PDB file of C-alpha atoms and ligand atoms in Angstrom:
ATOM      1  CA  MET V   1      32.513   0.459  24.230  1.00  0.00           C
ATOM      2  CA  ARG V   2      29.386   2.375  25.120  1.00  0.00           C
ATOM      3  CA  ASP V   3      27.058   3.330  22.283  1.00  0.00           C
ATOM      4  CA  THR V   4      27.059   7.096  22.387  1.00  0.00           C
ATOM      5  CA  SER V   5      25.626   7.589  18.935  1.00  0.00           C
ATOM      6  CA  GLY V   6      22.215   9.193  18.873  1.00  0.00           C
ATOM      7  CA  LEU V   7      22.820  11.382  21.919  1.00  0.00           C
ATOM      8  CA  ILE V   8      21.056  14.701  21.937  1.00  0.00           C
ATOM      9  CA  SER V   9      22.206  17.896  23.604  1.00  0.00           C
ATOM     10  CA  VAL V  10      19.337  19.479  25.555  1.00  0.00           C
ATOM     11  CA  ARG V  11      19.984  22.909  27.026  1.00  0.00           C
ATOM     12  CA  MET V  12      17.970  25.504  28.896  1.00  0.00           C
ATOM     13  CA  ARG V  13      18.635  29.098  29.794  1.00  0.00           C
ATOM     14  CA  ALA V  14      16.273  31.458  31.530  1.00  0.00           C
ATOM     15  CA  ALA V  15      16.628  35.232  31.565  1.00  0.00           C
ATOM     16  CA  SER V  16      14.880  38.325  32.778  1.00  0.00           C
ATOM     17  CA  GLY V  17      15.707  41.120  30.363  1.00  0.00           C
ATOM     18  CA  ALA V  18      19.462  41.014  29.944  1.00  0.00           C
ATOM     19  CA  ARG V  19      19.942  39.211  33.260  1.00  0.00           C
ATOM     20  CA  HIS V  20      20.815  35.499  33.250  1.00  0.00           C
ATOM     21  CA  LEU V  21      18.743  33.605  35.828  1.00  0.00           C
ATOM     22  CA  SER V  22      19.475  29.930  35.374  1.00  0.00           C
ATOM     23  CA  GLY V  23      20.639  27.309  32.925  1.00  0.00           C
ATOM     24  CA  ALA V  24      21.107  23.565  32.602  1.00  0.00           C
ATOM     25  CA  GLU V  25      22.636  20.974  30.297  1.00  0.00           C
ATOM     26  CA  ARG V  26      22.047  17.295  29.535  1.00  0.00           C
ATOM     27  CA  LEU V  27      23.231  14.835  26.899  1.00  0.00           C
ATOM     28  CA  VAL V  28      20.566  12.147  26.557  1.00  0.00           C
ATOM     29  CA  PRO V  29      19.047   9.618  24.155  1.00  0.00           C
ATOM     30  CA  PHE V  30      15.928  10.705  22.313  1.00  0.00           C
ATOM     31  CA  PRO V  31      13.290   8.986  24.543  1.00  0.00           C
ATOM     32  CA  HIS V  32      14.501  10.960  27.606  1.00  0.00           C
ATOM     33  CA  ILE V  33      14.053  14.397  26.095  1.00  0.00           C
ATOM     34  CA  SER V  34      10.556  15.164  27.319  1.00  0.00           C
ATOM     35  CA  THR V  35      11.411  14.247  30.938  1.00  0.00           C
ATOM     36  CA  VAL V  36      14.514  16.409  30.806  1.00  0.00           C
ATOM     37  CA  ILE V  37      12.591  19.364  29.400  1.00  0.00           C
ATOM     38  CA  GLN V  38       9.964  19.109  32.131  1.00  0.00           C
ATOM     39  CA  LYS V  39      12.717  19.190  34.792  1.00  0.00           C
ATOM     40  CA  PHE V  40      14.373  22.166  33.129  1.00  0.00           C
ATOM     41  CA  LEU V  41      11.105  24.095  33.067  1.00  0.00           C
ATOM     42  CA  ASP V  42      10.510  23.315  36.756  1.00  0.00           C
ATOM     43  CA  ARG V  43      13.948  24.680  37.489  1.00  0.00           C
ATOM     44  CA  ALA V  44      13.510  27.813  35.407  1.00  0.00           C
ATOM     45  CA  TRP V  45      10.416  28.732  37.426  1.00  0.00           C
ATOM     46  CA  SER V  46      11.643  27.523  40.794  1.00  0.00           C
ATOM     47  CA  LYS V  47      13.946  30.352  41.730  1.00  0.00           C
ATOM     48  CA  GLY V  48      11.445  32.918  42.918  1.00  0.00           C
ATOM     49  CA  LEU V  49      12.640  35.087  40.033  1.00  0.00           C
ATOM     50  CA  LEU V  50      10.212  35.081  37.136  1.00  0.00           C
ATOM     51  CA  PRO V  51      11.958  34.603  33.820  1.00  0.00           C
ATOM     52  CA  ASP V  52      10.514  36.525  30.897  1.00  0.00           C
ATOM     53  CA  GLN V  53      12.296  34.252  28.466  1.00  0.00           C
ATOM     54  CA  ILE V  54      13.246  30.576  28.564  1.00  0.00           C
ATOM     55  CA  VAL V  55      15.272  29.235  25.686  1.00  0.00           C
ATOM     56  CA  LEU V  56      15.350  25.486  25.096  1.00  0.00           C
ATOM     57  CA  THR V  57      17.815  24.048  22.610  1.00  0.00           C
ATOM     58  CA  ILE V  58      17.549  20.485  21.363  1.00  0.00           C
ATOM     59  CA  GLU V  59      20.455  19.544  19.179  1.00  0.00           C
ATOM     60  CA  PRO V  60      21.482  16.084  17.978  1.00  0.00           C
ATOM     61  CA  LEU V  61      25.244  15.587  18.159  1.00  0.00           C
ATOM     62  CA  ALA V  62      25.276  14.350  14.575  1.00  0.00           C
ATOM     63  CA  ASP V  63      28.472  12.436  13.917  1.00  0.00           C
ATOM     64  CA  ARG V  64      30.766  14.280  16.304  1.00  0.00           C
ATOM     65  CA  SER V  65      32.565  11.651  18.398  1.00  0.00           C
ATOM     66  CA  VAL V  66      32.104  11.607  22.155  1.00  0.00           C
ATOM     67  CA  ILE V  67      35.032  11.619  24.587  1.00  0.00           C
ATOM     68  CA  GLU V  68      34.584   9.562  27.751  1.00  0.00           C
ATOM     69  CA  ILE V  69      36.374  10.772  30.882  1.00  0.00           C
ATOM     70  CA  GLN V  70      36.700  10.001  34.594  1.00  0.00           C
ATOM     71  CA  ALA V  71      35.399  12.577  37.071  1.00  0.00           C
ATOM     72  CA  LEU V  72      37.830  14.546  39.181  1.00  0.00           C
ATOM     73  CA  ASP V  73      38.383  13.274  42.719  1.00  0.00           C
ATOM     74  CA  LEU V  74      36.310  15.289  45.176  1.00  0.00           C
ATOM     75  CA  LEU V  75      37.490  16.657  48.517  1.00  0.00           C
ATOM     76  CA  ASP V  76      34.808  18.167  50.734  1.00  0.00           C
ATOM     77  CA  LEU V  77      36.863  20.599  52.810  1.00  0.00           C
ATOM     78  CA  ARG V  78      34.845  21.611  55.835  1.00  0.00           C
ATOM     79  CA  GLU V  79      36.471  24.966  56.358  1.00  0.00           C
ATOM     80  CA  GLU V  80      34.511  27.551  58.335  1.00  0.00           C
ATOM     81  CA  GLY V  81      33.765  31.137  57.361  1.00  0.00           C
ATOM     82  CA  VAL V  82      34.235  33.001  54.106  1.00  0.00           C
ATOM     83  CA  ALA V  83      37.756  34.244  54.855  1.00  0.00           C
ATOM     84  CA  ARG V  84      39.097  30.771  55.623  1.00  0.00           C
ATOM     85  CA  CYS V  85      37.343  29.163  52.653  1.00  0.00           C
ATOM     86  CA  ARG V  86      38.723  31.808  50.312  1.00  0.00           C
ATOM     87  CA  ASP V  87      42.229  31.474  51.785  1.00  0.00           C
ATOM     88  CA  ALA V  88      42.095  27.746  51.155  1.00  0.00           C
ATOM     89  CA  ALA V  89      40.821  28.295  47.605  1.00  0.00           C
ATOM     90  CA  SER V  90      43.555  30.847  46.834  1.00  0.00           C
ATOM     91  CA  GLY V  91      46.268  28.544  48.161  1.00  0.00           C
ATOM     92  CA  ILE V  92      45.071  25.664  46.025  1.00  0.00           C
ATOM     93  CA  LEU V  93      44.880  27.856  42.904  1.00  0.00           C
ATOM     94  CA  ARG V  94      48.423  29.145  43.470  1.00  0.00           C
ATOM     95  CA  SER V  95      49.741  25.605  44.003  1.00  0.00           C
ATOM     96  CA  ALA V  96      48.149  24.609  40.703  1.00  0.00           C
ATOM     97  CA  GLY V  97      50.099  27.349  38.901  1.00  0.00           C
ATOM     98  CA  VAL V  98      47.794  30.383  38.910  1.00  0.00           C
ATOM     99  CA  ALA V  99      49.737  33.597  39.583  1.00  0.00           C
ATOM    100  CA  PRO V 100      48.707  35.448  42.783  1.00  0.00           C
ATOM    101  CA  GLN V 101      47.671  38.480  40.727  1.00  0.00           C
ATOM    102  CA  ALA V 102      45.385  36.332  38.566  1.00  0.00           C
ATOM    103  CA  VAL V 103      43.805  34.791  41.685  1.00  0.00           C
ATOM    104  CA  LEU V 104      43.053  38.283  43.075  1.00  0.00           C
ATOM    105  CA  GLN V 105      41.601  39.431  39.749  1.00  0.00           C
ATOM    106  CA  ALA V 106      39.277  36.439  39.583  1.00  0.00           C
ATOM    107  CA  PHE V 107      37.938  36.990  43.113  1.00  0.00           C
ATOM    108  CA  SER V 108      37.398  40.646  42.431  1.00  0.00           C
ATOM    109  CA  PHE V 109      35.457  39.998  39.200  1.00  0.00           C
ATOM    110  CA  LEU V 110      33.314  37.295  40.776  1.00  0.00           C
ATOM    111  CA  ASP V 111      32.553  39.544  43.762  1.00  0.00           C
ATOM    112  CA  ARG V 112      31.327  42.442  41.698  1.00  0.00           C
ATOM    113  CA  GLY V 113      29.549  40.398  39.018  1.00  0.00           C
ATOM    114  CA  PRO V 114      31.744  39.571  36.044  1.00  0.00           C
ATOM    115  CA  SER V 115      29.424  40.682  33.207  1.00  0.00           C
ATOM    116  CA  GLU V 116      29.753  44.113  31.617  1.00  0.00           C
ATOM    117  CA  THR V 117      26.644  45.248  33.453  1.00  0.00           C
ATOM    118  CA  GLY V 118      27.953  43.936  36.769  1.00  0.00           C
ATOM    119  CA  GLY V 119      25.562  40.975  36.940  1.00  0.00           C
ATOM    120  CA  ALA V 120      26.064  37.241  36.591  1.00  0.00           C
ATOM    121  CA  MET V 121      27.153  35.874  33.247  1.00  0.00           C
ATOM    122  CA  ARG V 122      25.691  32.890  31.441  1.00  0.00           C
ATOM    123  CA  GLY V 123      29.132  31.464  30.953  1.00  0.00           C
ATOM    124  CA  ALA V 124      32.602  31.515  32.446  1.00  0.00           C
ATOM    125  CA  MET V 125      35.433  33.997  32.340  1.00  0.00           C
ATOM    126  CA  VAL V 126      38.510  32.501  30.721  1.00  0.00           C
ATOM    127  CA  MET V 127      41.655  34.010  32.219  1.00  0.00           C
ATOM    128  CA  ASN V 128      45.335  33.853  31.444  1.00  0.00           C
ATOM    129  CA  ALA V 129      46.682  31.934  34.467  1.00  0.00           C
ATOM    130  CA  LEU V 130      49.830  34.037  34.624  1.00  0.00           C
ATOM    131  CA  THR V 131      48.460  37.552  34.129  1.00  0.00           C
ATOM    132  CA  GLY V 132      44.753  37.404  34.999  1.00  0.00           C
ATOM    133  CA  GLU V 133      43.913  38.931  31.613  1.00  0.00           C
ATOM    134  CA  ARG V 134      40.398  38.033  30.489  1.00  0.00           C
ATOM    135  CA  LEU V 135      40.439  36.245  27.159  1.00  0.00           C
ATOM    136  CA  GLU V 136      36.801  35.543  26.363  1.00  0.00           C
ATOM    137  CA  PRO V 137      35.629  37.663  23.416  1.00  0.00           C
ATOM    138  CA  ASP V 138      32.192  38.394  24.873  1.00  0.00           C
ATOM    139  CA  ARG V 139      32.537  39.684  28.411  1.00  0.00           C
ATOM    140  CA  SER V 140      28.831  39.771  29.089  1.00  0.00           C
ATOM    141  CA  ARG V 141      28.131  36.213  28.061  1.00  0.00           C
ATOM    142  CA  GLY V 142      31.400  34.432  28.827  1.00  0.00           C
ATOM    143  CA  VAL V 143      32.072  30.941  27.503  1.00  0.00           C
ATOM    144  CA  ARG V 144      29.471  28.335  28.320  1.00  0.00           C
ATOM    145  CA  ALA V 145      30.629  24.742  28.717  1.00  0.00           C
ATOM    146  CA  SER V 146      28.148  22.541  26.962  1.00  0.00           C
ATOM    147  CA  ARG V 147      27.496  19.000  25.673  1.00  0.00           C
ATOM    148  CA  PHE V 148      28.451  16.980  28.746  1.00  0.00           C
ATOM    149  CA  ASP V 149      26.679  14.657  31.159  1.00  0.00           C
ATOM    150  CA  TRP V 150      27.182  11.734  33.513  1.00  0.00           C
ATOM    151  CA  SER V 151      26.629   8.259  32.122  1.00  0.00           C
ATOM    152  CA  ASP V 152      23.680   6.589  33.865  1.00  0.00           C
ATOM    153  CA  ASP V 153      25.970   4.240  35.849  1.00  0.00           C
ATOM    154  CA  ALA V 154      28.393   6.950  36.889  1.00  0.00           C
ATOM    155  CA  PHE V 155      25.498   9.183  37.918  1.00  0.00           C
ATOM    156  CA  LEU V 156      24.139   6.529  40.283  1.00  0.00           C
ATOM    157  CA  SER V 157      27.601   5.911  41.759  1.00  0.00           C
ATOM    158  CA  ILE V 158      28.437   9.559  42.268  1.00  0.00           C
ATOM    159  CA  ALA V 159      25.044  10.310  43.805  1.00  0.00           C
ATOM    160  CA  GLU V 160      25.675   7.526  46.316  1.00  0.00           C
ATOM    161  CA  GLN V 161      29.254   8.562  47.111  1.00  0.00           C
ATOM    162  CA  LEU V 162      28.296  12.218  47.561  1.00  0.00           C
ATOM    163  CA  ALA V 163      25.300  11.299  49.726  1.00  0.00           C
ATOM    164  CA  ARG V 164      27.684   9.450  52.069  1.00  0.00           C
ATOM    165  CA  LEU V 165      29.391  12.800  52.616  1.00  0.00           C
ATOM    166  CA  GLY V 166      26.017  14.486  53.138  1.00  0.00           C
ATOM    167  CA  LEU V 167      26.192  16.163  49.715  1.00  0.00           C
ATOM    168  CA  THR V 168      22.757  15.619  48.226  1.00  0.00           C
ATOM    169  CA  HIS V 169      22.153  18.857  46.297  1.00  0.00           C
ATOM    170  CA  PHE V 170      21.836  18.599  42.500  1.00  0.00           C
ATOM    171  CA  ARG V 171      24.239  21.524  42.186  1.00  0.00           C
ATOM    172  CA  THR V 172      27.147  19.481  43.525  1.00  0.00           C
ATOM    173  CA  ARG V 173      26.562  16.629  41.066  1.00  0.00           C
ATOM    174  CA  GLU V 174      26.179  19.015  38.122  1.00  0.00           C
ATOM    175  CA  ALA V 175      29.166  21.145  39.074  1.00  0.00           C
ATOM    176  CA  LEU V 176      31.377  18.067  39.431  1.00  0.00           C
ATOM    177  CA  ALA V 177      30.496  16.902  35.903  1.00  0.00           C
ATOM    178  CA  LEU V 178      31.044  20.392  34.518  1.00  0.00           C
ATOM    179  CA  ALA V 179      34.366  20.851  36.340  1.00  0.00           C
ATOM    180  CA  SER V 180      35.490  17.422  35.151  1.00  0.00           C
ATOM    181  CA  LYS V 181      34.810  18.331  31.526  1.00  0.00           C
ATOM    182  CA  ILE V 182      36.563  21.679  31.969  1.00  0.00           C
ATOM    183  CA  SER V 183      39.588  19.994  33.576  1.00  0.00           C
ATOM    184  CA  PHE V 184      40.295  18.179  30.305  1.00  0.00           C
ATOM    185  CA  ALA V 185      40.349  21.405  28.279  1.00  0.00           C
ATOM    186  CA  PRO V 186      43.520  22.100  26.289  1.00  0.00           C
ATOM    187  CA  GLY V 187      45.812  24.312  28.393  1.00  0.00           C
ATOM    188  CA  PHE V 188      43.664  23.901  31.516  1.00  0.00           C
ATOM    189  CA  VAL V 189      45.343  25.018  34.744  1.00  0.00           C
ATOM    190  CA  ALA V 190      42.559  25.529  37.293  1.00  0.00           C
ATOM    191  CA  GLU V 191      39.007  26.741  37.879  1.00  0.00           C
ATOM    192  CA  LEU V 192      37.320  28.841  40.574  1.00  0.00           C
ATOM    193  CA  CYS V 193      33.538  28.829  41.017  1.00  0.00           C
ATOM    194  CA  TRP V 194      30.747  29.779  43.289  1.00  0.00           C
ATOM    195  CA  SER V 195      27.029  30.041  42.595  1.00  0.00           C
ATOM    196  CA  ASP V 196      25.254  33.299  41.845  1.00  0.00           C
ATOM    197  CA  ASP V 197      22.246  31.985  43.765  1.00  0.00           C
ATOM    198  CA  PRO V 198      21.898  34.115  46.945  1.00  0.00           C
ATOM    199  CA  GLY V 199      20.842  31.052  48.947  1.00  0.00           C
ATOM    200  CA  TYR V 200      23.755  28.848  47.888  1.00  0.00           C
ATOM    201  CA  ARG V 201      27.125  29.789  49.385  1.00  0.00           C
ATOM    202  CA  ALA V 202      29.244  26.784  48.470  1.00  0.00           C
ATOM    203  CA  GLY V 203      31.790  26.806  45.684  1.00  0.00           C
ATOM    204  CA  TYR V 204      34.889  24.957  44.585  1.00  0.00           C
ATOM    205  CA  VAL V 205      38.318  25.130  43.096  1.00  0.00           C
ATOM    206  CA  ALA V 206      39.447  22.476  40.641  1.00  0.00           C
ATOM    207  CA  SER V 207      42.792  21.527  39.163  1.00  0.00           C
ATOM    208  CA  ARG V 208      44.448  18.313  38.053  1.00  0.00           C
ATOM    209  CA  PRO V 209      46.677  18.065  41.181  1.00  0.00           C
ATOM    210  CA  SER V 210      43.949  18.942  43.713  1.00  0.00           C
ATOM    211  CA  GLY V 211      40.865  17.502  42.040  1.00  0.00           C
ATOM    212  CA  TYR V 212      37.539  19.177  42.886  1.00  0.00           C
ATOM    213  CA  VAL V 213      37.833  20.820  46.286  1.00  0.00           C
ATOM    214  CA  ARG V 214      34.462  21.876  47.640  1.00  0.00           C
ATOM    215  CA  LEU V 215      34.336  24.790  50.070  1.00  0.00           C
ATOM    216  CA  PRO V 216      31.105  25.515  51.933  1.00  0.00           C
ATOM    217  CA  PHE V 217      31.287  29.319  52.331  1.00  0.00           C
ATOM    218  CA  MET V 218      32.650  31.163  49.327  1.00  0.00           C
ATOM    219  CA  LYS V 219      30.437  34.222  49.849  1.00  0.00           C
ATOM    220  CA  GLU V 220      28.281  35.938  52.447  1.00  0.00           C
ATOM    221  CA  GLU V 221      24.670  34.974  53.049  1.00  0.00           C
ATOM    222  CA  GLY V 222      22.348  36.636  50.525  1.00  0.00           C
ATOM    223  CA  ALA V 223      25.056  37.719  48.081  1.00  0.00           C
ATOM    224  CA  SER V 224      23.963  37.326  44.471  1.00  0.00           C
ATOM    225  CA  SER V 225      27.416  37.597  42.934  1.00  0.00           C
ATOM    226  CA  GLY V 226      29.043  34.487  41.552  1.00  0.00           C
ATOM    227  CA  GLY V 227      30.389  32.850  38.461  1.00  0.00           C
ATOM    228  CA  ARG V 228      33.256  30.863  37.093  1.00  0.00           C
ATOM    229  CA  ALA V 229      36.852  31.617  36.194  1.00  0.00           C
ATOM    230  CA  VAL V 230      38.758  29.110  34.064  1.00  0.00           C
ATOM    231  CA  PHE V 231      42.523  29.695  34.117  1.00  0.00           C
ATOM    232  CA  ILE V 232      44.491  28.571  31.116  1.00  0.00           C
ATOM    233  CA  ASP V 233      48.112  28.391  30.033  1.00  0.00           C
ATOM    234  CA  THR V 234      48.114  30.389  26.812  1.00  0.00           C
ATOM    235  CA  LYS V 235      51.389  28.817  25.711  1.00  0.00           C
ATOM    236  CA  GLN V 236      49.549  25.511  25.399  1.00  0.00           C
ATOM    237  CA  ALA V 237      46.231  26.613  23.923  1.00  0.00           C
ATOM    238  CA  ASP V 238      44.694  29.845  22.739  1.00  0.00           C
ATOM    239  CA  ILE V 239      41.184  31.035  23.530  1.00  0.00           C
ATOM    240  CA  SER V 240      39.640  29.747  20.289  1.00  0.00           C
ATOM    241  CA  ILE V 241      40.826  26.180  20.938  1.00  0.00           C
ATOM    242  CA  VAL V 242      39.660  26.311  24.554  1.00  0.00           C
ATOM    243  CA  THR V 243      36.281  27.738  23.564  1.00  0.00           C
ATOM    244  CA  GLU V 244      35.738  25.146  20.859  1.00  0.00           C
ATOM    245  CA  TYR V 245      36.427  22.329  23.348  1.00  0.00           C
ATOM    246  CA  LEU V 246      34.229  23.799  26.102  1.00  0.00           C
ATOM    247  CA  GLU V 247      31.260  24.578  23.869  1.00  0.00           C
ATOM    248  CA  GLN V 248      31.354  21.855  21.247  1.00  0.00           C
ATOM    249  CA  GLN V 249      33.200  18.723  22.326  1.00  0.00           C
ATOM    250  CA  PRO V 250      30.713  16.121  23.615  1.00  0.00           C
ATOM    251  CA  VAL V 251      31.940  14.566  26.866  1.00  0.00           C
ATOM    252  CA  ILE V 252      30.433  11.763  28.921  1.00  0.00           C
ATOM    253  CA  VAL V 253      31.718  11.349  32.474  1.00  0.00           C
ATOM    254  CA  ASN V 254      31.557   7.580  32.699  1.00  0.00           C
ATOM    255  CA  ALA V 255      33.602   6.875  35.850  1.00  0.00           C
ATOM    256  CA  ILE V 256      33.817   8.528  39.220  1.00  0.00           C
ATOM    257  CA  GLY V 257      36.887   9.541  41.226  1.00  0.00           C
ATOM    258  CA  LYS V 258      37.531   9.204  44.956  1.00  0.00           C
ATOM    259  CA  CYS V 259      35.263  11.232  47.230  1.00  0.00           C
ATOM    260  CA  ARG V 260      36.304  12.162  50.779  1.00  0.00           C
ATOM    261  CA  ASN V 261      36.064  14.896  53.378  1.00  0.00           C
ATOM    262  CA  GLU V 262      38.446  16.700  55.709  1.00  0.00           C
ATOM    263  CA  GLY V 263      37.853  19.002  58.651  1.00  0.00           C
ATOM    264  CA  ALA V 264      38.881  22.651  58.934  1.00  0.00           C
ATOM    265  CA  GLY V 265      42.571  23.475  58.525  1.00  0.00           C
ATOM    266  CA  ALA V 266      43.322  20.662  56.077  1.00  0.00           C
ATOM    267  CA  ALA V 267      43.665  22.741  52.881  1.00  0.00           C
ATOM    268  CA  ALA V 268      47.320  21.720  52.518  1.00  0.00           C
ATOM    269  CA  LEU V 269      46.203  18.112  52.097  1.00  0.00           C
ATOM    270  CA  ALA V 270      44.413  19.076  48.907  1.00  0.00           C
ATOM    271  CA  VAL V 271      47.661  19.725  47.100  1.00  0.00           C
ATOM    272  CA  SER V 272      50.165  17.481  48.879  1.00  0.00           C
TER     273      SER V 272
HETATM  274  N1  LIG U   1      29.614  26.893  31.513  1.00  0.00           N
HETATM  275  C1  LIG U   1      30.310  27.947  31.946  1.00  0.00           C
HETATM  276  N2  LIG U   1      29.915  28.708  32.995  1.00  0.00           N
HETATM  277  C2  LIG U   1      28.770  28.410  33.582  1.00  0.00           C
HETATM  278  C3  LIG U   1      27.970  27.317  33.185  1.00  0.00           C
HETATM  279  C4  LIG U   1      28.433  26.545  32.090  1.00  0.00           C
HETATM  280  N3  LIG U   1      27.751  25.495  31.637  1.00  0.00           N
HETATM  281  N4  LIG U   1      26.879  27.267  33.984  1.00  0.00           N
HETATM  282  C5  LIG U   1      27.009  28.282  34.841  1.00  0.00           C
HETATM  283  N5  LIG U   1      28.126  28.992  34.605  1.00  0.00           N
HETATM  284  C6  LIG U   1      28.628  30.169  35.296  1.00  0.00           C
HETATM  285  C7  LIG U   1      27.710  31.345  35.142  1.00  0.00           C
HETATM  286  O1  LIG U   1      28.492  32.512  35.156  1.00  0.00           O
HETATM  287  C8  LIG U   1      26.871  31.300  36.389  1.00  0.00           C
HETATM  288  O2  LIG U   1      26.462  32.593  36.763  1.00  0.00           O
HETATM  289  C9  LIG U   1      27.859  30.752  37.405  1.00  0.00           C
HETATM  290  O3  LIG U   1      28.705  29.865  36.673  1.00  0.00           O
HETATM  291  C10 LIG U   1      27.231  30.006  38.539  1.00  0.00           C
HETATM  292  O4  LIG U   1      26.342  29.040  37.996  1.00  0.00           O
HETATM  293  O5  LIG U   1      29.921  21.324  45.350  1.00  0.00           O
HETATM  294  O6  LIG U   1      25.349  26.168  41.046  1.00  0.00           O
HETATM  295  O7  LIG U   1      24.674  27.257  38.098  1.00  0.00           O
HETATM  296  O8  LIG U   1      27.959  22.076  46.011  1.00  0.00           O
HETATM  297  O9  LIG U   1      24.673  29.139  39.868  1.00  0.00           O
HETATM  298  C11 LIG U   1      28.943  25.117  43.066  1.00  0.00           C
HETATM  299  C12 LIG U   1      28.779  23.747  43.634  1.00  0.00           C
HETATM  300  C13 LIG U   1      27.596  25.486  42.503  1.00  0.00           C
HETATM  301  C14 LIG U   1      29.432  23.607  44.946  1.00  0.00           C
HETATM  302  C15 LIG U   1      27.763  26.227  41.261  1.00  0.00           C
HETATM  303  O10 LIG U   1      26.580  27.469  39.727  1.00  0.00           O
HETATM  304  C16 LIG U   1      29.072  22.245  45.471  1.00  0.00           C
HETATM  305  C17 LIG U   1      26.437  26.604  40.686  1.00  0.00           C
HETATM  306  P1  LIG U   1      25.428  28.223  38.947  1.00  0.00           P
HETATM  307 MG1  LIG U   2      22.905  30.158  39.160  1.00  0.00          MG
END
């Protein structure tokens, strides 16, 4: 049994006015905090957008027990073009049990910027998987998944496995840990995500049957829209239970799943 006592949640968010620019999460022992903070500050200033506020939160977990999970399997689906990537994503979401109408709603919100002001949100939309209704109480902020990280061993293994597939960007490693935590949420059905960073076009869909399916072109070059939609089965869990798990439950991803790639046209393999 790993000793997870004494872990500290370190979080960063950077904003310009009301606009969310970037954020990051770690769960580390005390001696690592200063290194983590330095990396977070580098990131907050590295985007070419000058934040006018950076909020750092350093919060010991106290006595809340930590759940250890295995990462989702990852499929790097080398589909070409936005239309084909989005078709593949929609198909996988529908196979996982998201109603077609809810899939369309999610794409339309992420395309126009899901926050009330039309920009990116700090957190995720939480949607009813059958109706597409948005459930999160604050539609500008969304629900931010927090208090999760890779274990040191799992981080080294996943970095190596992803590098074999040519996936060396920190975003992929972070998104896989985040999606893995989210996939254990009560009532979880599926997730859709792409970055709000105009220079980063890749995104993913995740579900228990498909694992994490990475798609290289979820939006056009230069588009600054993006975000996350988490689809839940409201018969199994209501929004308050889901939110509590996503925000509060400490999760360490201590084992990796299988990582592989497939060429264009192989979306059906993701769900078979
Ligand atoms: N919890 C909930 N939602 C979040 C969180 C979080 N911890 N962090 C970010 N979001 C939401 C928020 O609305 C952001 O605007 C949006 O997701 C995108 O965040 O395999 O980098 O950090 O290479 O820009 C996909 C990885 C990258 C594909 C996703 O997201 C790959 C990414 P970003
Ligand atoms: Mg971003």
